[in-house]
CSV table of C-alpha atoms in Angstrom, one decimal:
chain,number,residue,atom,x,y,z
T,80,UNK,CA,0.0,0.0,0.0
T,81,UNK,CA,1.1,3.4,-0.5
T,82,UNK,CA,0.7,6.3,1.3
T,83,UNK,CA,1.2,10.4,2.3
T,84,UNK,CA,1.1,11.1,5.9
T,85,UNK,CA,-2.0,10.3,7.1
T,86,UNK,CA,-4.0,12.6,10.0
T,87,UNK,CA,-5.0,11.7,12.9
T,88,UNK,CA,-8.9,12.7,13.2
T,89,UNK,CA,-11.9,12.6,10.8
T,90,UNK,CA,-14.7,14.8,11.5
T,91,UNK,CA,-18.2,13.2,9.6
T,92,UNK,CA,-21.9,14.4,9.5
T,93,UNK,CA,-24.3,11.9,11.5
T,94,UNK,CA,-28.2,11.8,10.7
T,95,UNK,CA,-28.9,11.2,14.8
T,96,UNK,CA,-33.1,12.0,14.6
T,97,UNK,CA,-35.4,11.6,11.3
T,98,UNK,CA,-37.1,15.6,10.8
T,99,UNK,CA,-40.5,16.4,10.6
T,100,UNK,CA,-41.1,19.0,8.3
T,101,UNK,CA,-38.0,21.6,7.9
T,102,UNK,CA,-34.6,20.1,9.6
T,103,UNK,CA,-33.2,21.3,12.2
T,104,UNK,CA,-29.8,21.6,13.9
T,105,UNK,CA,-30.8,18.6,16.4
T,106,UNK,CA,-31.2,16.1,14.0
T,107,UNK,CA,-27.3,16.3,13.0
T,108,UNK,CA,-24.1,15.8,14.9
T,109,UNK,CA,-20.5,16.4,13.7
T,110,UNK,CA,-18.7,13.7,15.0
T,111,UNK,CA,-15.0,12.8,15.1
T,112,UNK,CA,-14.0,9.1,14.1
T,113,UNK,CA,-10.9,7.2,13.7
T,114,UNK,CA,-9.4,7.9,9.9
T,115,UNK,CA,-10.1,4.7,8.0
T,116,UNK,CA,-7.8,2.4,6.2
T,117,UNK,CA,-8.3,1.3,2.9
T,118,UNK,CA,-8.4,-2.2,2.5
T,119,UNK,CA,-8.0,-4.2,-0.5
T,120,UNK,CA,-8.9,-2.7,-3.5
T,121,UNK,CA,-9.4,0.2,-1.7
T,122,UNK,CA,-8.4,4.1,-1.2
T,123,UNK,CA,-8.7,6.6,1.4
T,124,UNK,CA,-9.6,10.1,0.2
T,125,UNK,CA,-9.1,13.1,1.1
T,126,UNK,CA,-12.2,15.5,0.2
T,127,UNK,CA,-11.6,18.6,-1.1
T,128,UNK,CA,-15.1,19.2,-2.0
T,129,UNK,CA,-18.4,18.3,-0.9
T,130,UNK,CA,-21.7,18.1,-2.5
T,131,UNK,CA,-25.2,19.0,-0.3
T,132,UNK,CA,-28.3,18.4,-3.1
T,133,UNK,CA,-32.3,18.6,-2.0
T,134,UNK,CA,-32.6,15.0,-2.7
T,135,UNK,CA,-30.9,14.2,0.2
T,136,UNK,CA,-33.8,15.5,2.6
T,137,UNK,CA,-35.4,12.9,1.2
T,138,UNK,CA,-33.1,10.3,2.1
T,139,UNK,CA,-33.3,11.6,5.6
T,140,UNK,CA,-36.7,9.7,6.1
T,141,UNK,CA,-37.8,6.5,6.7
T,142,UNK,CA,-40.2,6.6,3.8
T,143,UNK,CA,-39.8,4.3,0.9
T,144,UNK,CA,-38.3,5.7,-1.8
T,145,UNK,CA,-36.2,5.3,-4.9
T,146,UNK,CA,-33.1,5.4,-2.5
T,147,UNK,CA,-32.2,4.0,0.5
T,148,UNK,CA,-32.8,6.2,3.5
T,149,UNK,CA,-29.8,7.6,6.0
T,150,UNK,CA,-29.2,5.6,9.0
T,151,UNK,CA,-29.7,7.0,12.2
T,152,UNK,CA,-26.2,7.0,14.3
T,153,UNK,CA,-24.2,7.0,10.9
T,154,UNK,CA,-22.3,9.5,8.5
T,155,UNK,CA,-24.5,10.4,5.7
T,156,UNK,CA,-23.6,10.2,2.0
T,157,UNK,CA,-23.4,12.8,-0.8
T,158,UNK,CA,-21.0,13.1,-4.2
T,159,UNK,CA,-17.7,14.3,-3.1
T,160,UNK,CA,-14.4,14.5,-4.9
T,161,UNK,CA,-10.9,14.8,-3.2
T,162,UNK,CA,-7.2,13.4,-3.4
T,163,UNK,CA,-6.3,10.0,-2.4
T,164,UNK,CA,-3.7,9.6,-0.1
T,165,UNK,CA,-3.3,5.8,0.3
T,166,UNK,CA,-3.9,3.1,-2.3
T,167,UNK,CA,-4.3,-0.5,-1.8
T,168,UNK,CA,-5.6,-0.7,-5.4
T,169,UNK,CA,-4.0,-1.3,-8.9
T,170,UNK,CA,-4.6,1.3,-11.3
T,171,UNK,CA,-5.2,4.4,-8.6
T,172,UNK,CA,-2.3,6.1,-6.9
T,173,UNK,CA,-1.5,8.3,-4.5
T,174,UNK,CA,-1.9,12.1,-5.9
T,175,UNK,CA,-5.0,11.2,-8.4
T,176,UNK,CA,-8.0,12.8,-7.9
T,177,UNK,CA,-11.4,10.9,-8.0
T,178,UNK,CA,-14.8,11.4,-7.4
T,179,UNK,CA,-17.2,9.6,-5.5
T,180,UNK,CA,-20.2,9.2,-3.4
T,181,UNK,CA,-19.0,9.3,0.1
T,182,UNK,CA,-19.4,13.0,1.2
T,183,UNK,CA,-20.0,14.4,4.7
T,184,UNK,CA,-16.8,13.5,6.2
T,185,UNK,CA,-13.1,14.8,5.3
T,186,UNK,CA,-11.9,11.5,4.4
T,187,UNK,CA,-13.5,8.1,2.8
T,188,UNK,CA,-12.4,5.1,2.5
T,189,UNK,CA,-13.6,4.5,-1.3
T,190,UNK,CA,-14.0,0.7,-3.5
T,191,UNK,CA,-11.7,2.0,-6.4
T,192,UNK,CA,-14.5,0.7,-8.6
T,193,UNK,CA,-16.4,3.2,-7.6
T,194,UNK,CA,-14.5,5.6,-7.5
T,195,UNK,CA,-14.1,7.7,-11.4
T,196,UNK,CA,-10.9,9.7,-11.7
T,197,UNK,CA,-10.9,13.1,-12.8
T,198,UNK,CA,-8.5,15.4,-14.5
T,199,UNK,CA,-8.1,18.9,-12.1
T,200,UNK,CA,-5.7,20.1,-15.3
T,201,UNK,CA,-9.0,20.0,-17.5
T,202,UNK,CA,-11.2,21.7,-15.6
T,203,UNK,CA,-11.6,22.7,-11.5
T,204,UNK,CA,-12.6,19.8,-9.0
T,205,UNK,CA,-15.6,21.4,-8.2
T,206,UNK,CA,-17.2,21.4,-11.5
T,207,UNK,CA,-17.4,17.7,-10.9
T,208,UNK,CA,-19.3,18.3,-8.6
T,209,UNK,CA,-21.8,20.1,-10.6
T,210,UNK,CA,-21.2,22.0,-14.2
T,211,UNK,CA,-19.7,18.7,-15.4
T,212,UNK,CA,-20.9,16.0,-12.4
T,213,UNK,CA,-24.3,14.5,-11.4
T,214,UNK,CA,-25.9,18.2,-11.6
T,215,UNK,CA,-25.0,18.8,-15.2
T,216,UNK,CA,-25.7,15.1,-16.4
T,217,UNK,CA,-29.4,15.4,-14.7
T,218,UNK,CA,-30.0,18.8,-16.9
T,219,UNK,CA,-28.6,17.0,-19.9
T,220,UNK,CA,-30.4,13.7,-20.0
T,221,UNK,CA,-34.3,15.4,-18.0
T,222,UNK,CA,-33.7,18.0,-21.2
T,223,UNK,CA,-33.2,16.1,-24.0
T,224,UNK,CA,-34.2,12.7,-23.4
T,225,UNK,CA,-36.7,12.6,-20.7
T,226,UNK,CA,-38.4,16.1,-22.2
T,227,UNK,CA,-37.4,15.0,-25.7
T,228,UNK,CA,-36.7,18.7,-26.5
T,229,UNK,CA,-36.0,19.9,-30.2
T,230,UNK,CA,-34.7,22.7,-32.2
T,231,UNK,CA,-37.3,25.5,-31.7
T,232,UNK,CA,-39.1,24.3,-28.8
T,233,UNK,CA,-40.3,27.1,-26.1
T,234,UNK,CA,-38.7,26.2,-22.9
T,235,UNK,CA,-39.8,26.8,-19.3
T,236,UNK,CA,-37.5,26.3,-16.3
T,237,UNK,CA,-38.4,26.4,-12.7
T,238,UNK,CA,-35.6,27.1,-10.2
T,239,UNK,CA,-33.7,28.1,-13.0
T,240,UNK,CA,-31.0,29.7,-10.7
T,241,UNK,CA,-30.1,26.7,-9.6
T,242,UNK,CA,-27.1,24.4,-10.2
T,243,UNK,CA,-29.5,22.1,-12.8
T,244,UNK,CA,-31.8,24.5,-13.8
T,245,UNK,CA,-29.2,27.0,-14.7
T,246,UNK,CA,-27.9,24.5,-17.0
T,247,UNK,CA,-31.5,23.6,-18.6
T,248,UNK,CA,-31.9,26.9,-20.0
T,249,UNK,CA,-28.0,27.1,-21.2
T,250,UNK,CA,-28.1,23.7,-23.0
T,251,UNK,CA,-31.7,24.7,-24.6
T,252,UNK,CA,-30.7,27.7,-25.7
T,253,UNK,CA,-27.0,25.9,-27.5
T,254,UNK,CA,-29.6,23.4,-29.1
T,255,UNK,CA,-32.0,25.9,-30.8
T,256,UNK,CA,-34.9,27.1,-28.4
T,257,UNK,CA,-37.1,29.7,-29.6
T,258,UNK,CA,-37.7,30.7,-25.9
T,259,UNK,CA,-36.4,30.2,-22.7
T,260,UNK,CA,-38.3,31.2,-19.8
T,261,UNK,CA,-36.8,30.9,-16.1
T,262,UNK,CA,-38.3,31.6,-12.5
T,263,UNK,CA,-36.4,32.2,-9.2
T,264,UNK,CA,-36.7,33.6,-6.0
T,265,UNK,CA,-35.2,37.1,-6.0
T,266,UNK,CA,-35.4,39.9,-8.2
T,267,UNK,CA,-30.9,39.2,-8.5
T,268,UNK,CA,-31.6,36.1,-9.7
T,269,UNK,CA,-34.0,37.2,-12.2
T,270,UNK,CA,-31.2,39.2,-13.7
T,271,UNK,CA,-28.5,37.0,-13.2
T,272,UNK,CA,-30.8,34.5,-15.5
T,273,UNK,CA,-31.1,36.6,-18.4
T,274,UNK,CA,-27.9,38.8,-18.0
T,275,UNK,CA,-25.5,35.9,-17.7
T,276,UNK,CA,-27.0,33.0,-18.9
T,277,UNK,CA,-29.3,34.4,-21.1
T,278,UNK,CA,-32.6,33.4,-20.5
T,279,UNK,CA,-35.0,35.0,-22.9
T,280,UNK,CA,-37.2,36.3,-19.9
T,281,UNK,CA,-37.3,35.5,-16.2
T,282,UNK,CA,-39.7,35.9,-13.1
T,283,UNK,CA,-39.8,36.5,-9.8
T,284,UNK,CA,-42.3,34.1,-8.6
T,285,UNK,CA,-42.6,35.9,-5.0
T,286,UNK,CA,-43.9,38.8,-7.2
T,287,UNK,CA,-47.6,37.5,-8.5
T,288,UNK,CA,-49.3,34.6,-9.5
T,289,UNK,CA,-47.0,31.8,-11.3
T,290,UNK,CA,-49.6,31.5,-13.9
T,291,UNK,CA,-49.6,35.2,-14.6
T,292,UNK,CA,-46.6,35.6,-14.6
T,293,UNK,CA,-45.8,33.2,-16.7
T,294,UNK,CA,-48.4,33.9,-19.6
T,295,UNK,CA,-47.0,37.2,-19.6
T,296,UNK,CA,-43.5,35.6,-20.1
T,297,UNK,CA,-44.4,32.8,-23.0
T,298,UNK,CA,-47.1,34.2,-24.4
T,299,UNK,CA,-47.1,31.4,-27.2
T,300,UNK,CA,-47.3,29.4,-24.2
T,301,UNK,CA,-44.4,26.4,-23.6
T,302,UNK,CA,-43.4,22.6,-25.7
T,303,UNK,CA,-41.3,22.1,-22.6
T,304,UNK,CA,-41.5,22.9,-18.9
T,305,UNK,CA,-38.5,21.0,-16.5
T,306,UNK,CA,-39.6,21.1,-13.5
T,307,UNK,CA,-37.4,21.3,-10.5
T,308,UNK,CA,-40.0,22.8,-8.0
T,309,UNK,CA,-43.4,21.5,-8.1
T,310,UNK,CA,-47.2,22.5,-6.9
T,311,UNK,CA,-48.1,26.3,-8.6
T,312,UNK,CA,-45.4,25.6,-11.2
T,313,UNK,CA,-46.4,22.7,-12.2
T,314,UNK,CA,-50.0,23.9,-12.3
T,315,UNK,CA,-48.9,26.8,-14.2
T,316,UNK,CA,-46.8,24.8,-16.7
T,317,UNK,CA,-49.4,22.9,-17.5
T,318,UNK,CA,-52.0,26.0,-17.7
T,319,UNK,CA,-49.5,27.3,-20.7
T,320,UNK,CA,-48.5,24.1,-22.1
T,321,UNK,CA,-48.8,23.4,-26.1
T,322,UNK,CA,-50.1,20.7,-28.1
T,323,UNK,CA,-47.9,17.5,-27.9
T,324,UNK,CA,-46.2,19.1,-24.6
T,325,UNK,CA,-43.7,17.6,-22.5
T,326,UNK,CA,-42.9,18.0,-18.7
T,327,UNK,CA,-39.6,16.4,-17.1
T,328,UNK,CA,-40.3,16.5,-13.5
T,329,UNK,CA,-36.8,16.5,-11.6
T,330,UNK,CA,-37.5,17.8,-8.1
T,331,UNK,CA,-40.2,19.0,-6.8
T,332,UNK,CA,-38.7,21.2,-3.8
T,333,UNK,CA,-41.7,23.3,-2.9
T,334,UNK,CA,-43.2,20.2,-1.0
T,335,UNK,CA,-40.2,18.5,0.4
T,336,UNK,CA,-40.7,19.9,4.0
T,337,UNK,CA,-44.2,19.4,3.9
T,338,UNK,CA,-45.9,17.1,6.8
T,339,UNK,CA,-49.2,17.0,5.1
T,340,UNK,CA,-50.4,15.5,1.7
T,341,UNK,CA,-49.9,17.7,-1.0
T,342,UNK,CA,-52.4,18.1,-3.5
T,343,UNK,CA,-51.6,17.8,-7.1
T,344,UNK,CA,-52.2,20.1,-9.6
T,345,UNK,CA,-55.8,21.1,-10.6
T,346,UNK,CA,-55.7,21.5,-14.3
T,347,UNK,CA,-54.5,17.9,-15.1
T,348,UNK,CA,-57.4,17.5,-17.6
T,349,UNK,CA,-55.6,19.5,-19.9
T,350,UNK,CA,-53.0,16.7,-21.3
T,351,UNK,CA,-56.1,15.5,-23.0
T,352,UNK,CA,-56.5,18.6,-25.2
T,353,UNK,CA,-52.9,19.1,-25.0
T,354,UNK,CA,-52.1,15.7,-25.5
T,355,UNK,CA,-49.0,16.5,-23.0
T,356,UNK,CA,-46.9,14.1,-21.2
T,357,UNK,CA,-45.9,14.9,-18.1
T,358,UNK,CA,-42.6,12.0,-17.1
T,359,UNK,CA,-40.3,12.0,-14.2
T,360,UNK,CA,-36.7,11.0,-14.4
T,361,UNK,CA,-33.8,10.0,-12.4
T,362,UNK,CA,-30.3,10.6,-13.5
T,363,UNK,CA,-29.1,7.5,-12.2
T,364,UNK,CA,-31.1,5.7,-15.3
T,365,UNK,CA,-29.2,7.4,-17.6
T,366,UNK,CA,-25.9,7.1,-17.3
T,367,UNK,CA,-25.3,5.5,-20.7
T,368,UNK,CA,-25.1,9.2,-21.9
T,369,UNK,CA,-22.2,10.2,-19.6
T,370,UNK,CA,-19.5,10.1,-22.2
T,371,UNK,CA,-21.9,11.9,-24.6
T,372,UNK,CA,-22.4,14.4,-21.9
T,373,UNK,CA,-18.9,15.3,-20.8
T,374,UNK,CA,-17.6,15.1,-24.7
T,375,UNK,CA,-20.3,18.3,-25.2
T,376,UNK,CA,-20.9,20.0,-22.5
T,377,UNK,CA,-17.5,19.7,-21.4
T,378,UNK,CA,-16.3,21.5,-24.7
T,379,UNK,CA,-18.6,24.1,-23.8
T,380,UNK,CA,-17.8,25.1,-20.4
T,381,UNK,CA,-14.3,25.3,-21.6
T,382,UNK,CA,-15.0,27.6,-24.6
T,383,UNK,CA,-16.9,29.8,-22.1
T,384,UNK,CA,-20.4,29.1,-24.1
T,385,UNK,CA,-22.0,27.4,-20.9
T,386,UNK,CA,-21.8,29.3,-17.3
T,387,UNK,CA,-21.7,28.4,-14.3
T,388,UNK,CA,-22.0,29.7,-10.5
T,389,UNK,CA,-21.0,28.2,-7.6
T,390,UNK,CA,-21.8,28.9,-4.2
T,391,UNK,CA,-19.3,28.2,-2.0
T,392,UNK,CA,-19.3,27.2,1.8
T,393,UNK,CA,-16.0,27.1,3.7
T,394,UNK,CA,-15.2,23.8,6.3
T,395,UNK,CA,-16.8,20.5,7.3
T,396,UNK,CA,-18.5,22.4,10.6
T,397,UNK,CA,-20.6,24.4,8.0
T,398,UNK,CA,-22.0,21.2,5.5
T,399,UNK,CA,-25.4,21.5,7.9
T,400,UNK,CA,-25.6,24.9,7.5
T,401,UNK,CA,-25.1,24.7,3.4
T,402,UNK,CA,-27.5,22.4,2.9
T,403,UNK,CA,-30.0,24.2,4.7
T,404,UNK,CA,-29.3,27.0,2.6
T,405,UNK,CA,-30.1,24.8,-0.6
T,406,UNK,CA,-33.1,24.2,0.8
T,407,UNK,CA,-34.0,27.8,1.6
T,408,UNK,CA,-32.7,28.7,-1.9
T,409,UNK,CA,-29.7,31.1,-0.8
T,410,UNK,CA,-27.5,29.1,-3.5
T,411,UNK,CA,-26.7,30.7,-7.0
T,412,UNK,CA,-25.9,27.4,-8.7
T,413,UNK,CA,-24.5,24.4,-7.2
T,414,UNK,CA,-24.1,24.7,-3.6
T,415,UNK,CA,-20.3,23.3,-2.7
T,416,UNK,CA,-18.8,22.7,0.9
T,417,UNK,CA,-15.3,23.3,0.5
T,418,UNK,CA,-13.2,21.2,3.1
């Protein structure tokens, strides 16, 4: 096995009480382990980044769902990349970088098999955390697979400031949109949407009615809505939704604190005159396109053509606080702990 100089005490997020409604500081403890070793096949990483998502409320519940919950009493989970600083693998030294799915702590112990290498020369860590990682990929395929978009289509985007929204509206637009509408929660991001990654219009949707709002924006009405936040959005999407339609649902954040049943949108009647199709998708079922993905989108982050924005969130003792700070919406693209 080889090795740097390995510390002495790894500090690791702990899910120790399942939330009801909004998390709270209680139902997390930062606790200091043992560093692991790697066994065989194995490496220990050090994380340099961190990823904290939405989804991963969900996994903070004992409710069945497409992914197994945290366990109480045990560090939680989340993409991360870092350096590894002891192999017991072939094919993975010491001084690669690699990214892989055990975030929440400043060092893993990682299978090398699952853990994909990454080039920090070709682009920064980070972005492999988001611009070119999991985030990026789930804009990709929900866009042009799951939503089927083509050349010319209108396109609406809810939470379109955020790490996969963002990129919805970019990609659309490099494909041929006619339109690209975006909503957000603040008047800066509003700007920020059509300013820097120019969205054809953008709303507030603290300002009015969604459906308003967005009939004024896509007056021709939308072929494609992605949806990334859920109940009047979703409502509203369909409300302006064109013949042969199609609605990717991602996330559906507006509901993920809720403690009550949520009721669905009250227009859904309209596929039949619409004939829309409303789909959801999960990125993990499409990972046949990640060579496809990285090949394009990667050429256009480096020409400049695609933006991104990062907001970044300084030491392990502050991963609670950045992931509540997704879930509030403070973020201006991907939200990244940096360790």
């Amino acid at each position: 096995m080889t090795e740097t100089q390995l510390p002495a005490v790894n500090r690791e997020w702990h899910l120790v009480s399942r939330p009801v409604g909004w998390p709270k500081s209680e139902d997390f403890a930062l606790v200091e382990a043992e560093v692991p070793q790697p066994g065989e096949g194995q490496v220990l990483v050090r994380n340099a980044y961190v990823s904290v998502d939405p989804y991963m409320r969900g996994r903070m519940s004992a409710a069945k769902s497409y992914v197994a919950p945290f366990e109480l009493g045990k560090v939680m989970q989340g993409g991360a990349v870092g350096e590894v600083i002891a192999s017991n693998a072939e094919g993975v030294e010491v001084g690669d970088h690699v990214l892989h799915f055990f975030g929440w702590r400043e060092f893993a112990v990682v299978d090398a098999k699952q853990a994909v290498k990454v080039d920090p020369q070709a682009a920064p860590l980070s972005t492999y955390l988001g611009a070119l990682g999991m985030t990026g990929l789930t804009a990709y395929a929900g866009l042009l697979r799951t939503a089927s978009f083509k050349e010319g289509d209108s396109v609406f985007v809810s939470g379109a400031a955020g790490a996969v929204g963002s990129q919805v509206g970019q990609i659309a637009k490099l494909k041929g949109a006619s339109r690209v509408i975006g909503s957000a929660g603040s008047d800066e991001k509003v700007k920020l949407l059509v300013e820097e990654y120019g969205f054809d219009a953008a709303f507030n949707y603290k300002n009015g009615p969604v459906s308003e709002q967005l009939r004024a924006a896509a007056p021709d009405g939308v072929d494609v809505y992605f949806d990334n936040v859920g109940g009047d959005h979703l409502e509203a999407a369909i409300g302006s939704l064109n013949r042969d339609g199609r609605i990717a649902v991602c996330g559906m954040i507006s509901v993920y604190n809720s403690t009550e049943p949520v009721p669905g949108p009250k227009n859904l009647a309209r596929l039949i005159q619409t004939r829309g199709r409303i789909e959801g998708f999960l990125v993990g079922d499409h990972y046949d396109l990640q060579a496809q993905f990285v090949q394009e989108v990667g050429a256009w982050v480096r020409s400049g053509e695609l933006k991104y924005s990062e907001t970044v969130v300084e030491g392990i003792e502050n991963n609670l606080e950045a992931f509540f700070g997704v879930l509030r919406g403070d973020n201006v693209g991907k939200m990244i702990v940096k360790l």
